[in-house]
Coordinates of C-alpha atoms in Angstrom, one line a residue:
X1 CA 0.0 0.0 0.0
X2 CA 1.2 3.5 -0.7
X3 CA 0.9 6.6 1.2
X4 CA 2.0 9.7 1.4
X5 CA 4.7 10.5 4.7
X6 CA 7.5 12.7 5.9
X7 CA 10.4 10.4 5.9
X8 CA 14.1 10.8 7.0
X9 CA 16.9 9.0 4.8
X10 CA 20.9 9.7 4.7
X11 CA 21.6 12.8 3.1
X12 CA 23.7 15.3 3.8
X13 CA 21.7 17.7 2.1
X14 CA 17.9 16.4 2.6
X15 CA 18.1 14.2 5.4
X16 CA 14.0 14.5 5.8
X17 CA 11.3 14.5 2.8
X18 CA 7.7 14.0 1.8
X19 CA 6.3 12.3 0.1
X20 CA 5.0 9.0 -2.0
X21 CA 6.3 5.6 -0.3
X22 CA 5.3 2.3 -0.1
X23 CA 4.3 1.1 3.0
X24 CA 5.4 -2.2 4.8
X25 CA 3.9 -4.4 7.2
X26 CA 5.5 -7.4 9.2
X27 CA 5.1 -9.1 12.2
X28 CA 5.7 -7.4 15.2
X29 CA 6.1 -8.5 18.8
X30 CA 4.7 -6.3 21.4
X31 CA 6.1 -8.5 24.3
X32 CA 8.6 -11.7 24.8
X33 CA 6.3 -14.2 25.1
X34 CA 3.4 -12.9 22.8
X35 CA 2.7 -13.7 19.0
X36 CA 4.0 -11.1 16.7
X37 CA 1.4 -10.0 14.7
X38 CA 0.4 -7.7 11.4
X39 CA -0.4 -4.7 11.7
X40 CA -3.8 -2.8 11.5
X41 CA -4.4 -0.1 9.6
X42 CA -4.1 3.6 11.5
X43 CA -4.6 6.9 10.2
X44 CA -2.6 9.4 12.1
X45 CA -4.5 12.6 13.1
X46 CA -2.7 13.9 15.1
X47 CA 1.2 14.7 15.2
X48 CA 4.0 16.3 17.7
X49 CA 7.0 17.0 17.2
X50 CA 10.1 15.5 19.4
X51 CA 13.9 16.6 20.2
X52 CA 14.3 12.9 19.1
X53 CA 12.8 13.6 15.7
X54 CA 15.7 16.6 15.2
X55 CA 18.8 14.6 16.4
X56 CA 17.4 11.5 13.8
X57 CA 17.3 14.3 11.0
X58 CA 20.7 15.4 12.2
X59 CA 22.1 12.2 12.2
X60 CA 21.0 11.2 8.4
X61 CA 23.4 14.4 7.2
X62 CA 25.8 12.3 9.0
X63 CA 24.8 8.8 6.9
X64 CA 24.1 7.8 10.3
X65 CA 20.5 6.1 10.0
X66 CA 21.4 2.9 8.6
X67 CA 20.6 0.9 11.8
X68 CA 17.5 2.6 12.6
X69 CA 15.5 1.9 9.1
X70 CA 13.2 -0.9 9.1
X71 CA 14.4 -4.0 7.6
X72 CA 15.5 -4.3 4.1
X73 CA 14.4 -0.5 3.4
X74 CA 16.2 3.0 3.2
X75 CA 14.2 5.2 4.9
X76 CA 12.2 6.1 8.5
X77 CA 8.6 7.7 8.7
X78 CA 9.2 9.9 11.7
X79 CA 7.0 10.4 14.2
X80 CA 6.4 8.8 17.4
X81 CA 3.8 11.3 19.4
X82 CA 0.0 11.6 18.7
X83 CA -3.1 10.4 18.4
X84 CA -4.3 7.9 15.6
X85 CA -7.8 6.7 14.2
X86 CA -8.6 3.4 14.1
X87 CA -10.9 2.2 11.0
X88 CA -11.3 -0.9 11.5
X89 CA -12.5 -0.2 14.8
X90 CA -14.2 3.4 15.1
X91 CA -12.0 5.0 17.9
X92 CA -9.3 7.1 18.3
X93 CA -6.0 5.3 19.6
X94 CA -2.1 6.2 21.2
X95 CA 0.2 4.2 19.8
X96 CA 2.2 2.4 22.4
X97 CA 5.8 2.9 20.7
X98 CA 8.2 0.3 22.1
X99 CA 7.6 -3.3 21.6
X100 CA 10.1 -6.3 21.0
X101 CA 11.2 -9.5 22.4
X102 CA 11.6 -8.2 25.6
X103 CA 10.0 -8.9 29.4
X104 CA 10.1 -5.4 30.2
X105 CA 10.6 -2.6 27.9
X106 CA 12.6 -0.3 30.7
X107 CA 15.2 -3.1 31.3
X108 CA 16.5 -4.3 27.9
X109 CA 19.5 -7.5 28.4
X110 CA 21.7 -8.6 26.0
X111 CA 19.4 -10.8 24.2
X112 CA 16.7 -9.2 24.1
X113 CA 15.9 -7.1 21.0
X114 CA 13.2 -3.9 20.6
X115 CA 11.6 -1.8 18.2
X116 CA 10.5 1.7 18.3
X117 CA 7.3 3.6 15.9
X118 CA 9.1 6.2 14.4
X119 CA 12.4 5.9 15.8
X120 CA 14.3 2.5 15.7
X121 CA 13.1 -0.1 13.2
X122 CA 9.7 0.9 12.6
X123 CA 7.9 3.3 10.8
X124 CA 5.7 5.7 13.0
X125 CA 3.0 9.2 12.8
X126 CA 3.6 11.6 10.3
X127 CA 1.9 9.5 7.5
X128 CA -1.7 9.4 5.8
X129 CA -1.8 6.0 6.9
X130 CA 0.0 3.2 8.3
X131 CA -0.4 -0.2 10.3
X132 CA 0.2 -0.6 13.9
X133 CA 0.2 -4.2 15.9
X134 CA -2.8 -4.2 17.0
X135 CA -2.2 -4.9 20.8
X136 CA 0.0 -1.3 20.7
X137 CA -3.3 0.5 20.0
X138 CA -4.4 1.9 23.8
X139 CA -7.3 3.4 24.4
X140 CA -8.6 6.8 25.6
X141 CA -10.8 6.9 28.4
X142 CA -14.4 5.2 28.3
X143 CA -15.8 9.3 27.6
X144 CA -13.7 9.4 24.5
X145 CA -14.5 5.5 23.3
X146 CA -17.3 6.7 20.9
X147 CA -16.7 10.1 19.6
X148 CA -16.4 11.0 15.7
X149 CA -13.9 14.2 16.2
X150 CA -11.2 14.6 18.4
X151 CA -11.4 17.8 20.5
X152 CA -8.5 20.0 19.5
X153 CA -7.7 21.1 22.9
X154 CA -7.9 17.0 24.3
X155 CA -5.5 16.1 21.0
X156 CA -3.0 18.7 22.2
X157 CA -2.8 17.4 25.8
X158 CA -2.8 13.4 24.3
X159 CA 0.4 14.6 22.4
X160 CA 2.1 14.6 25.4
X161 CA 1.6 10.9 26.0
X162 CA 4.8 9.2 25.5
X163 CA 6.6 11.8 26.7
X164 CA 4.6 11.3 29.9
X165 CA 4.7 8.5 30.4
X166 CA 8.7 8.7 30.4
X167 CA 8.3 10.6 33.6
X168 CA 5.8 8.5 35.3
X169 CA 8.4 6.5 34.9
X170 CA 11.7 8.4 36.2
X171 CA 9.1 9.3 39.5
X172 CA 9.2 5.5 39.1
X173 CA 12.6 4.8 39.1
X174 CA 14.0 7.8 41.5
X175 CA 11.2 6.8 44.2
X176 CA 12.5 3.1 43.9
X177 CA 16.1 4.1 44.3
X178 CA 15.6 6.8 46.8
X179 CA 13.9 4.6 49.1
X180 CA 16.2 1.5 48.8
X181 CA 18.9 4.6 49.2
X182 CA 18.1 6.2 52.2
X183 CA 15.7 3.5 54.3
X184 CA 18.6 2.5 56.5
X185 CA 20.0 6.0 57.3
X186 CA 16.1 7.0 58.3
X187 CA 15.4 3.5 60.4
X188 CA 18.8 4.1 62.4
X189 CA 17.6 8.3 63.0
X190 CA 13.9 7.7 63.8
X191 CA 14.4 4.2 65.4
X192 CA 11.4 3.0 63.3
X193 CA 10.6 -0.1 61.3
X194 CA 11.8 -0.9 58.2
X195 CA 8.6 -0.4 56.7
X196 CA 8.2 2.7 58.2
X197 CA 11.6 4.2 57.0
X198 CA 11.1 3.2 53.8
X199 CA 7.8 5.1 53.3
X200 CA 9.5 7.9 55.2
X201 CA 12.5 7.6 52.6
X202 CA 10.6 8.0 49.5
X203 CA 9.0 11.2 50.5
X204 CA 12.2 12.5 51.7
X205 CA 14.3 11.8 48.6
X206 CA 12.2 14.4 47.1
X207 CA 12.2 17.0 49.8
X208 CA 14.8 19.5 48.1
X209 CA 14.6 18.8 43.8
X210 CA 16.8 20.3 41.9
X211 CA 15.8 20.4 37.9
X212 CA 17.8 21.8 35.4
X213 CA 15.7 22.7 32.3
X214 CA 12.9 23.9 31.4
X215 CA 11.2 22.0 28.5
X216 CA 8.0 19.0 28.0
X217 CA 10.6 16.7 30.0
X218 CA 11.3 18.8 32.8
X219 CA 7.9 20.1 33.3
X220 CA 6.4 16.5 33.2
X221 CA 9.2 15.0 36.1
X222 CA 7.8 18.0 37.9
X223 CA 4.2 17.4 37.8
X224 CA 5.0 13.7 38.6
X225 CA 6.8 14.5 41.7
X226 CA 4.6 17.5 42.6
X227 CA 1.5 14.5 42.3
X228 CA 2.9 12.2 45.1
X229 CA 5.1 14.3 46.9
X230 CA 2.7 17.6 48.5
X231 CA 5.2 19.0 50.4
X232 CA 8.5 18.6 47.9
X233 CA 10.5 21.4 47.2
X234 CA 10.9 21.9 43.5
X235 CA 13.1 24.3 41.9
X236 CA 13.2 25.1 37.9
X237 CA 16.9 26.4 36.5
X238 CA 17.1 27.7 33.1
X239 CA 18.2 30.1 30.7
X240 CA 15.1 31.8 30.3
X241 CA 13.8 35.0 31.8
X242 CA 11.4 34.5 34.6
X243 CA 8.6 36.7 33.5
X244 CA 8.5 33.9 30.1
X245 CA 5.4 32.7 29.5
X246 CA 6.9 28.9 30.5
X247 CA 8.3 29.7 33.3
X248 CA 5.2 31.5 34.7
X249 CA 3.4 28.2 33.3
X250 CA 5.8 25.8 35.7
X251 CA 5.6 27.9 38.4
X252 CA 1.7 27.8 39.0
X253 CA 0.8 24.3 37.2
X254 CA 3.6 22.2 39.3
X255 CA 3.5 24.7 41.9
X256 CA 7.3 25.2 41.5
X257 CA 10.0 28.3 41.9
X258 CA 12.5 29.3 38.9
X259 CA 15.5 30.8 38.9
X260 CA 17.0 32.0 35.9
X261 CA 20.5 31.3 34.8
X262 CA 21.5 33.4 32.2
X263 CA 24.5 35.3 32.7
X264 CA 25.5 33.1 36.2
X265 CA 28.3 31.3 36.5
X266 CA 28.4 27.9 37.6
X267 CA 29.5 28.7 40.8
X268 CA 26.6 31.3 41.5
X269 CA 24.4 29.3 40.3
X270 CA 24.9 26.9 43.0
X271 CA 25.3 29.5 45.4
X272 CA 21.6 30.6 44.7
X273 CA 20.2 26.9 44.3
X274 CA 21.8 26.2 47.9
X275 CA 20.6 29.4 49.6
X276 CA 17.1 28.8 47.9
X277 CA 16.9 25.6 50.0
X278 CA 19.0 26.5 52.9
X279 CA 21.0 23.8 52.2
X280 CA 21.9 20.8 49.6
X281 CA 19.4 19.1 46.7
X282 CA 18.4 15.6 47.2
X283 CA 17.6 15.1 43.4
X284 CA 19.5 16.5 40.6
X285 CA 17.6 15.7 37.4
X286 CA 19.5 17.1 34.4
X287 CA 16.8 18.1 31.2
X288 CA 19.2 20.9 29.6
X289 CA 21.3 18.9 27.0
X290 CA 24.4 21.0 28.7
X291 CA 27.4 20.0 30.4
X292 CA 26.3 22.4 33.0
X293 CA 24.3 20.5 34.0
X294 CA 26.6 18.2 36.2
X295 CA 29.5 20.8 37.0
X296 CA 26.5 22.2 39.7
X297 CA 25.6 19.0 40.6
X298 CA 29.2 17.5 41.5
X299 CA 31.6 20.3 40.9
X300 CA 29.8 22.8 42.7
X301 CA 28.2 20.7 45.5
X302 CA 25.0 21.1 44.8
X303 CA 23.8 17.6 45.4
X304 CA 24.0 16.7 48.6
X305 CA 25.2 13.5 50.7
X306 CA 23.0 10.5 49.5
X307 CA 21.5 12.4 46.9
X308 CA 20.6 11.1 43.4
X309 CA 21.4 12.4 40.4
X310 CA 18.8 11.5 37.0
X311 CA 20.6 12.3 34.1
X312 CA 17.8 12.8 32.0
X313 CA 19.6 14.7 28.8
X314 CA 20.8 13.0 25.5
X315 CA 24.4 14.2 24.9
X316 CA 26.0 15.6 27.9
X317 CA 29.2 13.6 29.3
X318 CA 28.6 13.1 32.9
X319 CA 31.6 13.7 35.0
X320 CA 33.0 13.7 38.9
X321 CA 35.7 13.1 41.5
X322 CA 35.6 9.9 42.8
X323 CA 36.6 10.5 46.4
X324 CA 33.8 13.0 47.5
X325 CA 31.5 11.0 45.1
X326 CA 32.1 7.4 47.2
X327 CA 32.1 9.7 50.8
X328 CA 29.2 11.4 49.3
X329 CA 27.2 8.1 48.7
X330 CA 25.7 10.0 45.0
X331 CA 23.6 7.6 42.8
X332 CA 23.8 8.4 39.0
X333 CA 21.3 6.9 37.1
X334 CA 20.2 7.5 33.8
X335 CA 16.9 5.4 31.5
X336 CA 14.6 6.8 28.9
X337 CA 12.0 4.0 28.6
X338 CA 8.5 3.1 29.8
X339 CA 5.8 0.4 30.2
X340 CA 2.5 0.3 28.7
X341 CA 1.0 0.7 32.4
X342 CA 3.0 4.0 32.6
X343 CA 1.4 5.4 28.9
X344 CA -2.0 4.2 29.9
X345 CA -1.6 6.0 33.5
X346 CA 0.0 8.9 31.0
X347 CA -3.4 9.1 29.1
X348 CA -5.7 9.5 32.2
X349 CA -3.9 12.3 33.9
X350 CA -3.3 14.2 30.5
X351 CA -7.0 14.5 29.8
X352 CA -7.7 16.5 32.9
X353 CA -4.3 18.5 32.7
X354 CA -3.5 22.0 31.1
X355 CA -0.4 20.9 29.0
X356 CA -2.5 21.5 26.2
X357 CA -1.6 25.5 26.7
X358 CA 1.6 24.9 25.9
X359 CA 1.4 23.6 22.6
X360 CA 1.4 25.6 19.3
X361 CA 0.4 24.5 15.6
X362 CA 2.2 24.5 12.6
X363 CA 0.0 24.2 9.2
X364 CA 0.1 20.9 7.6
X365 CA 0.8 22.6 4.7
X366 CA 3.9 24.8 5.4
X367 CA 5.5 21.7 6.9
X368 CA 5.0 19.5 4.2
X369 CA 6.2 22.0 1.6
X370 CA 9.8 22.1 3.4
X371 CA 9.6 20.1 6.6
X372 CA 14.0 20.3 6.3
X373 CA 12.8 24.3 6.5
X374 CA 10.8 24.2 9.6
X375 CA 12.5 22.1 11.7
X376 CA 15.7 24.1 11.4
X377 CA 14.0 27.5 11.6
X378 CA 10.7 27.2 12.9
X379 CA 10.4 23.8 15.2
X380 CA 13.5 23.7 16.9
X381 CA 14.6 27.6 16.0
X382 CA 15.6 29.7 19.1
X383 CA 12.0 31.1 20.2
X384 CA 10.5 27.9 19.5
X385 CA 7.2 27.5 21.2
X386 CA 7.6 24.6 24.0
X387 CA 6.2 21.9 21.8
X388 CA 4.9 22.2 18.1
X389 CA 2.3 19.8 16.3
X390 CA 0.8 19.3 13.3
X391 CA -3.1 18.6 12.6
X392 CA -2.3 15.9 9.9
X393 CA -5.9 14.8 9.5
X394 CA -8.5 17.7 10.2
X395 CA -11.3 15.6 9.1
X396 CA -11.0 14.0 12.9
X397 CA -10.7 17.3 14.8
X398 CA -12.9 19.5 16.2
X399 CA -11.1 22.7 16.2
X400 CA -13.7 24.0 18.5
X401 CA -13.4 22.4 21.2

């Protein structure tokens, strides 16, 4: 079957292009254990763009891509965040984007083997149509189950979904490592059970956060920690002026203060992180992309004794001394992955949130026409808007609503 599909190949000079491809279709496994299966047909309707998307691009003017196209073709539909209709089956779907013979999607081992929509081995969104295994198709909440159009303000939260669901995950992760961390220490100072400390622990690993960056992913480890952890002390660094429309958004939807880097050194920034809390952070999660990032953390003694630092960024090297980091007792972690549980949990919470306020369109049209164009110079430009999408099917939207 042929379609029509924004695509990314190796080539130095248009590593991304639309138009006319064929479309394949094979077997895929969803879990180890499970059948693989064809895929059903999908019609994407919906479409966001991802800091993933960009660094793929970048990579095919680099002749780079060769392991990430499916099998036995030369190209990659991008694409792996938004909402899809399902023909065969009258409802809008999310496509649950990692699948594979694997037990658990956010602990790959050596022989296991994985696959991603639009980003490693299998084609994903920004196409008229395209087949998805049919178990990866999750469902919106029973309200949306029977509904014809897709509310435009719902279809801009339920962009956010993977994404989402990648911090459910790191509150996940951080509240599992914090606890097993720190349960000892708080047994031995509050001469309590073990059970006791450890519920104690995973409040308290959150007690003074530290994240550096302000974008979807930052915002989203914020919400997640600000959700389970009432009393958590979150503080937002970044380049950006305070008065920004984004930082005023993270500081009254997470319920967070900001302080604004630009033009500190390293140095005062850790001097004004530290006085803000009156002390040491007891997470570091790292959003920037900068190597910044972990000179605070480590270099400047930012995070404190038995603190835990998330590196959350794609390309920063990750550096520090040894001997305070062993007396220190620091955990560096760092995992981008998620379950199907955590997307589904992603879905419900997005429906009733206001992430849809930070999201702006670009025309279908103007992005087709030169999608190489807009993601250097509108997309990922400096002023970018926090996240950009795409309506790629506006029969299934109610811009109205």
């Amino acid at each position: 079957m042929k379609t029509n599909a924004t695509y990314f190949v190796n080539d130095e000079k248009e590593p991304i292009k639309y138009g006319e491809i064929n479309l394949i279709n094979p077997k895929r496994q969803r879990l180890r254990g499970e059948d693989a299966k064809l895929g059903i047909e999908a019609r994407p309707v919906f479409c966001g763009f991802c800091g993933t998307d960009f660094e793929l691009m970048k990579m095919g003017r680099k002749n780079l891509l060769n392991a990430k196209f499916p099998q036995g073709e030369k190209r990659l539909i991008n694409g792996h965040e938004g909402v899809v209709w399902v023909p065969g089956e009258n409802r809008f779907a999310i496509v649950l984007i990692r699948g594979g013979d694997s037990y658990d999607p956010t602990r790959y081992t050596e022989d296991e083997t994985y696959f991603e929509y639009g980003c490693d081995g299998a084609d994903g969104l920004f196409s008229d149509k395209n087949y998805f295994n049919p178990d990866m198709l999750l469902h919106l909440p029973a309200e949306y189950e029977n509904i014809e159009k897709l509310p435009l303000s719902l279809a801009k939260k339920l962009v956010f979904s993977d994404p989402y669901a990648c911090a459910i995950f790191q509150h996940e992760r951080m509240t599992d490592i914090g606890e097993a961390q720190n349960f000892r220490v708080v047994m031995a100072r509050e001469k309590c059970s073990e059970q006791q400390a450890r519920e104690i622990a995973k409040d308290e690993t959150f007690a003074r956060t530290v994240i550096f960056g302000l974008g979807t992913t930052g915002l989203f480890i914020g919400d997640q920690i600000r959700r389970n952890h009432k009393n958590a002390k979150i503080l937002f660094i970044a380049r950006s002026d305070e008065n920004s429309e984004k930082a005023k958004f993270a500081k009254e939807v997470i319920n967070a203060d900001y302080l604004c880097s630009f033009g500190l050194s390293e140095a005062e920034s850790a001097e004004k992180i530290k006085e803000y809390f009156g002390g040491t952070a007891t997470v570091f999660v790292g959003t920037s992309g900068t190597n910044v990032e972990h000179k605070v953390a480590f270099e400047q003694g930012v995070l404190g004794c038995n603190g835990i630092y998330n590196s959350f960024s794609l390309g920063p090297k990750v550096t520090f001394d040894t001997m305070p980091f062993g007396f220190k007792n620091h955990v560096i972690f760092s995992s981008i992955n998620f379950t199907q549980k955590h997307m589904e949990e992603a879905i419900k919470i997005l429906c009733t949130s206001r992430f849809d306020e930070v999201v702006e369109l670009i025309g279908k049209e103007e992005f087709i026409s030169d999608p190489l164009y807009a993601y250097e110079n509108k997309i990922y430009s400096k002023g970018a808007p926090l996240k950009t999408a795409v309506i790629w099917n506006k029969e299934y939207i109610d811009t109205e609503k």
